[in-house]
Coordinates of C-alpha atoms and ligand atoms in Angstrom, one line a residue:
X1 CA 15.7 59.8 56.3
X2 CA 14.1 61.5 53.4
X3 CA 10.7 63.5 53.4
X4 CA 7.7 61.8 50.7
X5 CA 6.8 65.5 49.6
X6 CA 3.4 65.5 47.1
X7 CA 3.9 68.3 44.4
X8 CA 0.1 69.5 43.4
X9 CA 1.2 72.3 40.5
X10 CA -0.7 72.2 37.1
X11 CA 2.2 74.3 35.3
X12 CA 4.9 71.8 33.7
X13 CA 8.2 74.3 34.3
X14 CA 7.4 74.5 38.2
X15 CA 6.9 71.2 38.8
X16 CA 9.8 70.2 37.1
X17 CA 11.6 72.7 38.9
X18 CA 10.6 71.6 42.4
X19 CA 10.8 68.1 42.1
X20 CA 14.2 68.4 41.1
X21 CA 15.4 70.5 44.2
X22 CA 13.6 68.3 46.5
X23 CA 15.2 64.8 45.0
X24 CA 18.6 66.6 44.6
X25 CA 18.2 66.6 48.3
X26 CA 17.6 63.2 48.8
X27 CA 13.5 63.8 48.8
X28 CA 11.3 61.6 47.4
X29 CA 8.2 63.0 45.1
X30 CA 4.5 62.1 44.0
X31 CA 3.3 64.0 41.2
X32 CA -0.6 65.8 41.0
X33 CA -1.3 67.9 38.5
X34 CA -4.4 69.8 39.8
X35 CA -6.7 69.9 43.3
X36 CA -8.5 66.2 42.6
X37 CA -5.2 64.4 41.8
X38 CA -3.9 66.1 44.9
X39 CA -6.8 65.3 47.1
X40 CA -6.4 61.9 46.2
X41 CA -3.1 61.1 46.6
X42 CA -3.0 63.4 50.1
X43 CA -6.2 60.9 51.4
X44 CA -4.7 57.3 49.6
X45 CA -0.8 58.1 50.0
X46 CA -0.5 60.1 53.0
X47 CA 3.1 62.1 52.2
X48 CA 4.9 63.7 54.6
X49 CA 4.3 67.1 52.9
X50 CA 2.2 69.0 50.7
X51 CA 3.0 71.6 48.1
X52 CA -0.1 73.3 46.6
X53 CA -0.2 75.7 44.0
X54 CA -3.1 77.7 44.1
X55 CA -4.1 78.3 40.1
X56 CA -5.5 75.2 39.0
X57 CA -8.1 73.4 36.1
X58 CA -10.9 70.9 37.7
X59 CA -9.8 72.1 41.5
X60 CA -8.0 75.1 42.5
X61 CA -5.7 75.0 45.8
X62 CA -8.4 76.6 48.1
X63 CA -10.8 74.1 47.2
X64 CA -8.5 71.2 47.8
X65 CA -7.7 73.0 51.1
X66 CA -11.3 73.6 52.0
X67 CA -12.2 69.7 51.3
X68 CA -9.7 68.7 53.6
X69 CA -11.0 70.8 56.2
X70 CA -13.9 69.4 56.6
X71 CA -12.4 65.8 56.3
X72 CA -11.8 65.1 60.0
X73 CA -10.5 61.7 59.1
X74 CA -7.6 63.0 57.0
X75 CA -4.0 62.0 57.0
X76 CA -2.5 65.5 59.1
X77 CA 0.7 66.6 57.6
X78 CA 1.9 70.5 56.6
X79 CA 0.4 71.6 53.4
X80 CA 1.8 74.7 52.2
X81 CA 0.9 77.1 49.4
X82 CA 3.1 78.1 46.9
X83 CA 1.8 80.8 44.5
X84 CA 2.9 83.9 42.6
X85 CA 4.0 86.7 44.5
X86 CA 2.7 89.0 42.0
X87 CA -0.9 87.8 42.9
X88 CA -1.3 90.2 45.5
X89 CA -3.5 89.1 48.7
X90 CA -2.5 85.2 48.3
X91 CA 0.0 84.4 51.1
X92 CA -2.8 86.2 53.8
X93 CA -5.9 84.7 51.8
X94 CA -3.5 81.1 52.0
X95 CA -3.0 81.2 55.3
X96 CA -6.7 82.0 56.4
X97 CA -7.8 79.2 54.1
X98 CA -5.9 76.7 56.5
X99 CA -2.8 76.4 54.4
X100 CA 0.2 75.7 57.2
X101 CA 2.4 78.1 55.3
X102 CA 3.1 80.2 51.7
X103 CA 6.1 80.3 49.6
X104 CA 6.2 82.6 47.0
X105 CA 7.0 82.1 43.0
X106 CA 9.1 82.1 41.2
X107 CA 10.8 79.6 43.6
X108 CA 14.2 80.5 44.9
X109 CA 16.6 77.2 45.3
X110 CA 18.9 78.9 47.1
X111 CA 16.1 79.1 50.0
X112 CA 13.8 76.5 48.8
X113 CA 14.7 73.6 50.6
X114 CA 15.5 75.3 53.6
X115 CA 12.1 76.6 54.2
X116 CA 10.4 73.3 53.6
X117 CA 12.6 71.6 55.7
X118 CA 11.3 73.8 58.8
X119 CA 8.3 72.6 58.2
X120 CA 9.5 68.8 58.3
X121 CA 9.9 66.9 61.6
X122 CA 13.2 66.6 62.5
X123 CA 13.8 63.0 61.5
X124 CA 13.0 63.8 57.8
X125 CA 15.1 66.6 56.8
X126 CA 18.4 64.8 57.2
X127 CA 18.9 65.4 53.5
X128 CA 22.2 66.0 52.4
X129 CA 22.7 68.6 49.4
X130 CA 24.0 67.0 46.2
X131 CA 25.9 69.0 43.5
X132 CA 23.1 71.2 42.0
Ligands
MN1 MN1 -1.2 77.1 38.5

């Protein structure tokens, strides 16, 4: 059965980029395109999966992270960073934030979906890989 994975990412190539590696393998996707978008579809959708990038206009990643903090009533599911790895400090600033994990851009398909997919129960990462 295929994971819902929300994609929270403000810059156009990235998004594109990961939601097209996670549908390839058989994943379904919700689009947000900054922290409040994010917020809201995490609290009224509920996917199985978060990606967060951390640079964002109207709410950044750490302030969507710290909201949901302090949200005892929120949907639980993993919600990982992904950032640039040139942005030295993130991963260990991520992880202290409450982020469940980091994965570093520029995104690497070859490793991509294997990393999420650890991070998936076991019953959602039957996803076969197509021809990408
Ligand atoms: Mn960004």
């Amino acid at each position: 059965m295929p994971a819902r994975i929300l994609i929270v990412e403000d810059n156009h190539a990235n998004h594109e980029l990961v939601a097209y590696l996670l549908q390839a393998h058989g994943h379904s996707t919700l689009s947000a395109w900054n922290g409040a978008e994010g917020l809201r579809l995490i609290r009224d959708a509920a996917p199985d999966l978060v990606l967060c990038d951390l640079q964002m206009p109207v709410m950044s990643g750490y302030e969507l992270i710290e909201q949901l903090r302090r949200d005892p009533s929120r949907p639980q599911m993993p919600i990982i960073a992904v950032s640039a790895a040139s942005m030295v400090g993130d991963a260990a600033s991520a992880l202290a934030c409450g982020f469940d994990a980091y994965i570093a851009k520029p995104i690497e398909p070859e490793t991509f979906i294997s990393g999420i997919e650890q991070l998936l129960p076991p019953a959602l990462r039957a996803s076969v890989p197509r021809d990408l």
